[in-house]
PDB file of C-alpha atoms in Angstrom:
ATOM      1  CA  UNK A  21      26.769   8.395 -55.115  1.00 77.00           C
ATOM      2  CA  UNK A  22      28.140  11.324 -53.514  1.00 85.00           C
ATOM      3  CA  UNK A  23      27.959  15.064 -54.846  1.00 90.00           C
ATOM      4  CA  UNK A  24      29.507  17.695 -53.752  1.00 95.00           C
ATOM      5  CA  UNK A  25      29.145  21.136 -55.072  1.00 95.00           C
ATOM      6  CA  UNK A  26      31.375  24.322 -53.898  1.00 97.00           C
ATOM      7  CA  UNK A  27      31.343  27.737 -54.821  1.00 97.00           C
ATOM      8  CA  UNK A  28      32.736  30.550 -55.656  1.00 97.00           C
ATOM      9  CA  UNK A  29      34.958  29.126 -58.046  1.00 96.00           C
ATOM     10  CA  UNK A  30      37.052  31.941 -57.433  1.00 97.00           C
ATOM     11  CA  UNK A  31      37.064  34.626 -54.353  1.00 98.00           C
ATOM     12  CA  UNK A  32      39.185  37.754 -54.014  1.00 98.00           C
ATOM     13  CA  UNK A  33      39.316  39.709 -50.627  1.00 98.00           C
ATOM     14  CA  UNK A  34      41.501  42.728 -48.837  1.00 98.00           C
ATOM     15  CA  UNK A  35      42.945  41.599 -46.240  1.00 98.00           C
ATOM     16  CA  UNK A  36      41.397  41.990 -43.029  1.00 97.00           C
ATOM     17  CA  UNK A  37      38.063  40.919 -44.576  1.00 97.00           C
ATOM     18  CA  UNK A  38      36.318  38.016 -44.436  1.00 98.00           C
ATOM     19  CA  UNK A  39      36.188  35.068 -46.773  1.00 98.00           C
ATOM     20  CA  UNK A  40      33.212  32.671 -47.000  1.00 98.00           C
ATOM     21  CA  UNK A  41      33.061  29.433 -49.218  1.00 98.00           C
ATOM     22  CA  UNK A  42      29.969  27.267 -49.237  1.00 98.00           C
ATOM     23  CA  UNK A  43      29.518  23.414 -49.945  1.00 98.00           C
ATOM     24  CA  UNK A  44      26.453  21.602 -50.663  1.00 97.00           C
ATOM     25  CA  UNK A  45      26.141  17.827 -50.741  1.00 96.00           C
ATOM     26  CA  UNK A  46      23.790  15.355 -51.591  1.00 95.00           C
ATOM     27  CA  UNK A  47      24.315  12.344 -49.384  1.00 92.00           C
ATOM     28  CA  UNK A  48      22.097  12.671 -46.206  1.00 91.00           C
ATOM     29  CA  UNK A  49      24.508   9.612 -44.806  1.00 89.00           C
ATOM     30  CA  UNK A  50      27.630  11.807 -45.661  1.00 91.00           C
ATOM     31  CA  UNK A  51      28.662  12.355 -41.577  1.00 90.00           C
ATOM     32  CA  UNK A  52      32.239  14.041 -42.235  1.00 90.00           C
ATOM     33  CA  UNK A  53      32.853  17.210 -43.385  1.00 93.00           C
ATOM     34  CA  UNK A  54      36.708  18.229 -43.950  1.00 93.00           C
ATOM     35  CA  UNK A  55      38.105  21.253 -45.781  1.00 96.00           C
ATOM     36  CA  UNK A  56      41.218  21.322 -46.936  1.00 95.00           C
ATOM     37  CA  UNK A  57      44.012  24.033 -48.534  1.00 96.00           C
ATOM     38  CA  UNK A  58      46.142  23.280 -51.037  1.00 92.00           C
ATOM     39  CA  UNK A  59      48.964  26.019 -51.881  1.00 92.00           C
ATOM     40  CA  UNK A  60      49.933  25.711 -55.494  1.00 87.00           C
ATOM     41  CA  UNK A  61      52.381  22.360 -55.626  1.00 83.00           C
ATOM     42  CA  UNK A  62      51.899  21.475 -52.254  1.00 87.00           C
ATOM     43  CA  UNK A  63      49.677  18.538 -51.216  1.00 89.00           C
ATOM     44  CA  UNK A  64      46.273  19.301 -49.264  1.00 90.00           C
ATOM     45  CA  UNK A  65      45.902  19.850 -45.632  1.00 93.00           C
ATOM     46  CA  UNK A  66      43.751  19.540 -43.067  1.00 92.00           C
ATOM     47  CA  UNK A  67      42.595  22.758 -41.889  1.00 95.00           C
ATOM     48  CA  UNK A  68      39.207  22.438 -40.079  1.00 95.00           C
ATOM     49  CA  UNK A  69      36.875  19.556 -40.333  1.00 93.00           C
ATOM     50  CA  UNK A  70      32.794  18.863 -38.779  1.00 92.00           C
ATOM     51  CA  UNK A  71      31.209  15.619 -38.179  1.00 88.00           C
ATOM     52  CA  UNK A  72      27.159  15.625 -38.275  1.00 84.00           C
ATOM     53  CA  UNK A  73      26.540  15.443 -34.698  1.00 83.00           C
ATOM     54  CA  UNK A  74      27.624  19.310 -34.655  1.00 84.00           C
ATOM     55  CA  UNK A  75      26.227  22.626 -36.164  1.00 91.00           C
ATOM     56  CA  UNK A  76      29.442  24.590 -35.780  1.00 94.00           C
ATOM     57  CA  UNK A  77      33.555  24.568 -35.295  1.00 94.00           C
ATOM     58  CA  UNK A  78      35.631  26.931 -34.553  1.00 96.00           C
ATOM     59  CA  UNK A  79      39.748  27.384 -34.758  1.00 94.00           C
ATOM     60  CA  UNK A  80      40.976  30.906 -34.221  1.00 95.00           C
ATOM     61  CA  UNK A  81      40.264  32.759 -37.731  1.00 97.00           C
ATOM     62  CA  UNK A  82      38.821  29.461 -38.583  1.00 98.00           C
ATOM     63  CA  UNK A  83      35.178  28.502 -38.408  1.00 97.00           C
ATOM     64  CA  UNK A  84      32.979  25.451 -40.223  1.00 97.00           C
ATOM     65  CA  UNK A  85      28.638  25.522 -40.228  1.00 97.00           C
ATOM     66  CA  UNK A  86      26.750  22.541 -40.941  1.00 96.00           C
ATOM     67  CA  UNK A  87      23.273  22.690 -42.012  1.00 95.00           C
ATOM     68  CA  UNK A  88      22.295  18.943 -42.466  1.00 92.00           C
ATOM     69  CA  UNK A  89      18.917  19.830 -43.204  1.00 93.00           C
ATOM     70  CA  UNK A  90      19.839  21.613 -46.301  1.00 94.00           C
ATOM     71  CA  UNK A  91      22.731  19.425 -46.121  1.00 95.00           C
ATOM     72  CA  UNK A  92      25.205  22.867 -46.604  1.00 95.00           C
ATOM     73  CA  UNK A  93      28.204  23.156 -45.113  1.00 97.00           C
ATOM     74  CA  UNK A  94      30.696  26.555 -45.192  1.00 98.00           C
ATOM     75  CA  UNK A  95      34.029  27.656 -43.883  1.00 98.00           C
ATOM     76  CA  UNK A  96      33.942  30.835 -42.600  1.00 98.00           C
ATOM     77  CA  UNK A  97      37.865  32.722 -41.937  1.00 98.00           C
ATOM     78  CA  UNK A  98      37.890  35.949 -40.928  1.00 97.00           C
ATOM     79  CA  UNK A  99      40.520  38.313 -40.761  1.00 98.00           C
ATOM     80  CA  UNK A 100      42.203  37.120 -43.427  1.00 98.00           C
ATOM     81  CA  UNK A 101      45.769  37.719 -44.339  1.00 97.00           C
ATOM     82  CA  UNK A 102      47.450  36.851 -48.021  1.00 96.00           C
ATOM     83  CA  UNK A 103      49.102  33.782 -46.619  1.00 96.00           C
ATOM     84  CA  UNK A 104      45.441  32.360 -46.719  1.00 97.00           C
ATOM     85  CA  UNK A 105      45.714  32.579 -50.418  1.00 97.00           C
ATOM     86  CA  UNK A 106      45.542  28.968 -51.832  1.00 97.00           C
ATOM     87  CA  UNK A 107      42.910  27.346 -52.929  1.00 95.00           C
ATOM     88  CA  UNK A 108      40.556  25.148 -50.417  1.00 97.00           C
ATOM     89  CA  UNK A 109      38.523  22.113 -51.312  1.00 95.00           C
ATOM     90  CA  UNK A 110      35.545  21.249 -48.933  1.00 96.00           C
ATOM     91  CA  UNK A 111      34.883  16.999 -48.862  1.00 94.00           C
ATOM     92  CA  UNK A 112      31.946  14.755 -47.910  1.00 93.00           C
ATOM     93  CA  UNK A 113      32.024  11.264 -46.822  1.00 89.00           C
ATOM     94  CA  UNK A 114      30.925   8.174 -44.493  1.00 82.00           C
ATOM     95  CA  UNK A 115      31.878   4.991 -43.806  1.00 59.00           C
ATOM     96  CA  UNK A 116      32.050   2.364 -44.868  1.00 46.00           C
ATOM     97  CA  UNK A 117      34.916   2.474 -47.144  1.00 49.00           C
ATOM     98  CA  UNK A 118      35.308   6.664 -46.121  1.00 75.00           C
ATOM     99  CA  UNK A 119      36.307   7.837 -49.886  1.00 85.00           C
ATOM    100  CA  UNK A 120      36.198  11.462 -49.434  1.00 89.00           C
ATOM    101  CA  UNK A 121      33.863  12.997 -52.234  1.00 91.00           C
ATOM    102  CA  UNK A 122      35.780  16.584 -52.661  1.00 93.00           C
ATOM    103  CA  UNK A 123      34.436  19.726 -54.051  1.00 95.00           C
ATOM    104  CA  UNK A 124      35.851  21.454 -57.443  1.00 92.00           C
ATOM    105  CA  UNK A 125      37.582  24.008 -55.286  1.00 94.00           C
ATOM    106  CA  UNK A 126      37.771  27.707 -54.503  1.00 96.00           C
ATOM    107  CA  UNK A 127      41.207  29.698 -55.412  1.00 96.00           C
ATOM    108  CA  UNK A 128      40.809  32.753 -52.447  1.00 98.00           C
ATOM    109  CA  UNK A 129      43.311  35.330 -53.582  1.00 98.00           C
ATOM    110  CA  UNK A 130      43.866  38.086 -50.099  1.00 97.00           C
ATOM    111  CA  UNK A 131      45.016  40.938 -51.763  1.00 97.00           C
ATOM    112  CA  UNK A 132      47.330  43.277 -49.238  1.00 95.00           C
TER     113      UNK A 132
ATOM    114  CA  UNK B  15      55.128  15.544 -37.218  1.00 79.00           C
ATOM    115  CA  UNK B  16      55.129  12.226 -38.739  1.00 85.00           C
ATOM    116  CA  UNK B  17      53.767  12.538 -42.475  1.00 92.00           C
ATOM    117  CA  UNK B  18      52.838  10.574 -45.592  1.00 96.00           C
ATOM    118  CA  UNK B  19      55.474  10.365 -48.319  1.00 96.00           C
ATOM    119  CA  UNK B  20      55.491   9.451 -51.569  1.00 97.00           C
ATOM    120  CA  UNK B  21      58.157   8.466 -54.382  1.00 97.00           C
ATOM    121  CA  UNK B  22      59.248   9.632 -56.649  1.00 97.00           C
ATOM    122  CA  UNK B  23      57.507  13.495 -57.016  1.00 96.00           C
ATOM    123  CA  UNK B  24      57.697  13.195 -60.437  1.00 97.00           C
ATOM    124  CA  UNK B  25      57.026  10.319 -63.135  1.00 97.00           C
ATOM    125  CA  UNK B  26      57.322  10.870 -67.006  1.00 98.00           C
ATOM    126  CA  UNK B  27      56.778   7.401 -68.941  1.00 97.00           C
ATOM    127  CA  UNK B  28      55.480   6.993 -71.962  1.00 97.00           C
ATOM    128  CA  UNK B  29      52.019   5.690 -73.461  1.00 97.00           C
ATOM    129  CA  UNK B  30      51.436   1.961 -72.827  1.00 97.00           C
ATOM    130  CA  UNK B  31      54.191   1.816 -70.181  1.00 97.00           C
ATOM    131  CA  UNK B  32      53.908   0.123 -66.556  1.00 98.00           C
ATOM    132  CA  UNK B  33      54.385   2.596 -63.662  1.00 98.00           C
ATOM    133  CA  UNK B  34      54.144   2.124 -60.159  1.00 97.00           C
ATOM    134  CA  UNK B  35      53.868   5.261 -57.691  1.00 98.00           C
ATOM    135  CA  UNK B  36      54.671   4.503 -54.221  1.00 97.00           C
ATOM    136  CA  UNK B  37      53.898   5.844 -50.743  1.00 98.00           C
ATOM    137  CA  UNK B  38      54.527   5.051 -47.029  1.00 97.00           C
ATOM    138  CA  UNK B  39      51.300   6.257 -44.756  1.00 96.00           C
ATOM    139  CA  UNK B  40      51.880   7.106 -41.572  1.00 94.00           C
ATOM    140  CA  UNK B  41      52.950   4.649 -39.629  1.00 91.00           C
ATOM    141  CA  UNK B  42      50.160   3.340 -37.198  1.00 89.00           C
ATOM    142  CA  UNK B  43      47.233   4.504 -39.693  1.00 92.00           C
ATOM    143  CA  UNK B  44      45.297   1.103 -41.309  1.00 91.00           C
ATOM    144  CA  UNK B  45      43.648   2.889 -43.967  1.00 92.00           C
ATOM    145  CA  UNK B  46      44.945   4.027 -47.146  1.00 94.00           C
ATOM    146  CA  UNK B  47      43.985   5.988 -50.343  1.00 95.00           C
ATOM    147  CA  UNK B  48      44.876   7.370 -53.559  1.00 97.00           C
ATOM    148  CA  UNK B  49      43.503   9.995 -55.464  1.00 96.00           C
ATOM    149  CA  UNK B  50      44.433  11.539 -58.382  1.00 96.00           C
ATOM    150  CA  UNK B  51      43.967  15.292 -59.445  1.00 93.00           C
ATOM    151  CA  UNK B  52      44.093  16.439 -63.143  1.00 94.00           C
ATOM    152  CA  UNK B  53      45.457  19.843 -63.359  1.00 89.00           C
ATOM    153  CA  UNK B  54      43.784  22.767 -62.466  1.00 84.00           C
ATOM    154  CA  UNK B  55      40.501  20.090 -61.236  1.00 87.00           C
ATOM    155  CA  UNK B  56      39.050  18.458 -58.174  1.00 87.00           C
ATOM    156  CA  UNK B  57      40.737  15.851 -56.335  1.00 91.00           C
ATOM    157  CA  UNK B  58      39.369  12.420 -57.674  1.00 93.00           C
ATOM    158  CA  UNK B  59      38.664   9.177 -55.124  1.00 93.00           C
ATOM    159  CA  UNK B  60      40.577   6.104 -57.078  1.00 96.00           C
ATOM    160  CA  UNK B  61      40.820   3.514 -53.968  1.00 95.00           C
ATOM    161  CA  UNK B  62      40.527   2.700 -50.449  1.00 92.00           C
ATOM    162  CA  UNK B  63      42.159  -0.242 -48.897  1.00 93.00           C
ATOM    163  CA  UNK B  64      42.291  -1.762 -45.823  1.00 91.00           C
ATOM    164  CA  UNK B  65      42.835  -4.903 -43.829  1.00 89.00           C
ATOM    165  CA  UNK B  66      44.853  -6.124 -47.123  1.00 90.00           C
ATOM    166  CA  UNK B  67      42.391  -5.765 -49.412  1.00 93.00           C
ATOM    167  CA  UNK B  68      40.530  -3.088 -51.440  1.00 94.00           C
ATOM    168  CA  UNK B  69      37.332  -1.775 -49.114  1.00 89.00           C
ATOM    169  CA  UNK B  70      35.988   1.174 -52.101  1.00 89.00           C
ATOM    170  CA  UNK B  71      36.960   1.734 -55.685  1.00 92.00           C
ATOM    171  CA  UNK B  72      35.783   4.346 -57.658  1.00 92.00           C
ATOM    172  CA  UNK B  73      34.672   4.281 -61.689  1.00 92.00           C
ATOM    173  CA  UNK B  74      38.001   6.022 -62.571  1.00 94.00           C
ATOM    174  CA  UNK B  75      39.987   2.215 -61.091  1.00 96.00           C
ATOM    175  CA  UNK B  76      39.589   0.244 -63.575  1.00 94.00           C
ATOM    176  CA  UNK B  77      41.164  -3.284 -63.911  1.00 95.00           C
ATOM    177  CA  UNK B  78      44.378  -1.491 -65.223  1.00 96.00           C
ATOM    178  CA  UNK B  79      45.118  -0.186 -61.991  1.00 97.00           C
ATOM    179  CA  UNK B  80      45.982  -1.822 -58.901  1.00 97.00           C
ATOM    180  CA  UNK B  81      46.957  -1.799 -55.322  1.00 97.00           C
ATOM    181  CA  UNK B  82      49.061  -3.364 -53.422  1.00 95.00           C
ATOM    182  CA  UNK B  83      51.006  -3.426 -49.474  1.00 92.00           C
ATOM    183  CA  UNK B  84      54.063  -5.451 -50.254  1.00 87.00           C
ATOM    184  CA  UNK B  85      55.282  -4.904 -46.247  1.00 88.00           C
ATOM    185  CA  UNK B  86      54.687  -3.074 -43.597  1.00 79.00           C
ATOM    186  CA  UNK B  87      55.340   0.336 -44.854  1.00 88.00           C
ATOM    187  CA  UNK B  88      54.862   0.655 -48.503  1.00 93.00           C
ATOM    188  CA  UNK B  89      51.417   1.003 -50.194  1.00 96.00           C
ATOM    189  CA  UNK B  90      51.761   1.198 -53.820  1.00 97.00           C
ATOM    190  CA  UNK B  91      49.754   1.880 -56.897  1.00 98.00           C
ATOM    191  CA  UNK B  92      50.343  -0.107 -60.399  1.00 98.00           C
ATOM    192  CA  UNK B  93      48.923   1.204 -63.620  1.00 97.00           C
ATOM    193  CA  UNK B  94      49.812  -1.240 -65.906  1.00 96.00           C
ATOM    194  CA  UNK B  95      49.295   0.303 -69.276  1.00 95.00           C
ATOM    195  CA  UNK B  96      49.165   3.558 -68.984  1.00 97.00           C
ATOM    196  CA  UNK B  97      47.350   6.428 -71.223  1.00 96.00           C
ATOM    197  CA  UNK B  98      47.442  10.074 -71.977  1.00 97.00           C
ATOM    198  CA  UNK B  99      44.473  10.501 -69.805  1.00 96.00           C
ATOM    199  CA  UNK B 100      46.695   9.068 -66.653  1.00 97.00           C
ATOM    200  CA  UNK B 101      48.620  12.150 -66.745  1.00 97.00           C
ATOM    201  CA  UNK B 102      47.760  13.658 -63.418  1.00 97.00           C
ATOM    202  CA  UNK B 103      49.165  14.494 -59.991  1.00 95.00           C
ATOM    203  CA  UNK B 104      48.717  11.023 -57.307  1.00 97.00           C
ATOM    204  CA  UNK B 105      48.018  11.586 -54.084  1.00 96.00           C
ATOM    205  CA  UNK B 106      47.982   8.554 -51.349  1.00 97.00           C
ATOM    206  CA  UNK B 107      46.610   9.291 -47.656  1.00 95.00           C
ATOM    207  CA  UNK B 108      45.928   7.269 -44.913  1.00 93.00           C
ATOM    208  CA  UNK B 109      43.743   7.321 -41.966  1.00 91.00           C
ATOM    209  CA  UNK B 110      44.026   6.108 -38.186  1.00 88.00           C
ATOM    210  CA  UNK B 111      40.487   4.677 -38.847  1.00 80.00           C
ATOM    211  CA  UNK B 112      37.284   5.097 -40.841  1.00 74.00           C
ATOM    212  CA  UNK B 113      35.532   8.257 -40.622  1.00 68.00           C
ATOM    213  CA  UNK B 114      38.889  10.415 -39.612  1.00 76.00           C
ATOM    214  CA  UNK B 115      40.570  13.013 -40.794  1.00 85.00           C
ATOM    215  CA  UNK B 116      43.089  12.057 -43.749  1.00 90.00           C
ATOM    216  CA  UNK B 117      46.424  12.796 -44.243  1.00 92.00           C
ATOM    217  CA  UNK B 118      47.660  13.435 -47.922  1.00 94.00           C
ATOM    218  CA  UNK B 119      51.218  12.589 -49.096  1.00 95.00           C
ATOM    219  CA  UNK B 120      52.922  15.635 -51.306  1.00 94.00           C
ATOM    220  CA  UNK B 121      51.865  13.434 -54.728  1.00 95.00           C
ATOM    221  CA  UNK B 122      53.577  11.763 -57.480  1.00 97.00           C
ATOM    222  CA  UNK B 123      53.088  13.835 -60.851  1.00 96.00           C
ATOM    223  CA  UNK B 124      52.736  11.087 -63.146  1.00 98.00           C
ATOM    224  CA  UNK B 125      53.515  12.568 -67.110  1.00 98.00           C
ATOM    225  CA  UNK B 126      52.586   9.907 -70.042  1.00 97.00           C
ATOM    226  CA  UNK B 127      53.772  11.364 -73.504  1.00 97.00           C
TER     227      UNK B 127
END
């Protein structure tokens, strides 16, 4: 099956810098490539997401590369304030059957 | 927004006990899913379901869990004997259709003593 590996396991940035976490998978049929924050108790959302057909997304301070050669993926945020703190999982999957495979997670601390 | 909830937020029941965790996706989505995630880990795949019937399971659903869509709204997941080990926050999602984006309810934080 399905494995997705994330790091840092932990990231700590000033605000106003930028914050990059990086995904690797193993799948070469994986085609959908989410990340998702989680603030401690809260359930995870949706913050950016990639499908294969596409190298890169962008939202505002929000940006996703896929490499699907080297089958990376990363999730780029720039100018970063501390109510990005939370931690963010990055997920691989296809269909059928779509389980998301997720990565351990990275806890991004913005430090004012 | 509509959203994916889940009852009751938290769960304490005790080792060997039957619990069921329930969850109402979002209303026109047809695909659900739980996962659970142990504290301070990963979010864990248990099931996907679809159509009325289980489409993906993963190692962790073993034949003392189940799933089930009594009506239109509620999807709910059974453990019927559960263990230390089940301790764990439950998340259920649901999808408008395979290969989108999920939406994740706020979880169930199921506590067996």
């Amino acid at each position: 099956g399905e494995n997705v590996e994330q790091h840092p396991s932990t990231l700590s940035v000033q605000e106003g810098d930028s914050a990059v976490i990086k995904c690797t998978y193993s799948d070469s049929a994986s085609n959908y490539f989410p990340w998702y924050k989680q603030e401690l108790g809260k359930r995870p959302q949706l913050i950016i997401d990639i499908r294969s057909n596409v190298g890169e997304k962008k939202d505002q301070r929000i940006a996703v590369t896929l490499n699907k050669t080297a089958k990376h993926f990363s999730l780029h945020i720039t100018e970063t304030q501390p109510e990005d703190s939370a931690v963010y999982f990055c997920a691989a999957s296809r269909s059928p059957g779509n389980q998301f495979y997720f990565g351990t997670g990275t806890s991004l601390t913005v430090i004012p | 927004e509509p959203e994916v909830t889940q009852t009751p937020s938290h769960q304490v029941t005790q080792m060997g006990q039957e619990v069921i965790l329930r969850c109402v996706p979002i209303s026109n989505h047809l695909y659900f899913y739980w996962y659970r995630q142990i504290l301070g880990q990963k979010v864990e795949f248990l099931v996907s379901f679809y159509n009325n019937e289980i489409s993906e399971k993963s190692e962790i659903f073993d034949d003392q869990f189940s799933v089930e869509r009594p009506d239109g709204s509620n999807f709910t997941l059974k453990i019927r004997s559960t263990k230390l080990e089940d301790s764990a926050m439950y998340f259920c999602a649901s999808s408008e259709r395979a290969g989108n984006e999920q939406y994740f309810g706020p979880g169930t934080r199921l506590t067996v003593t």
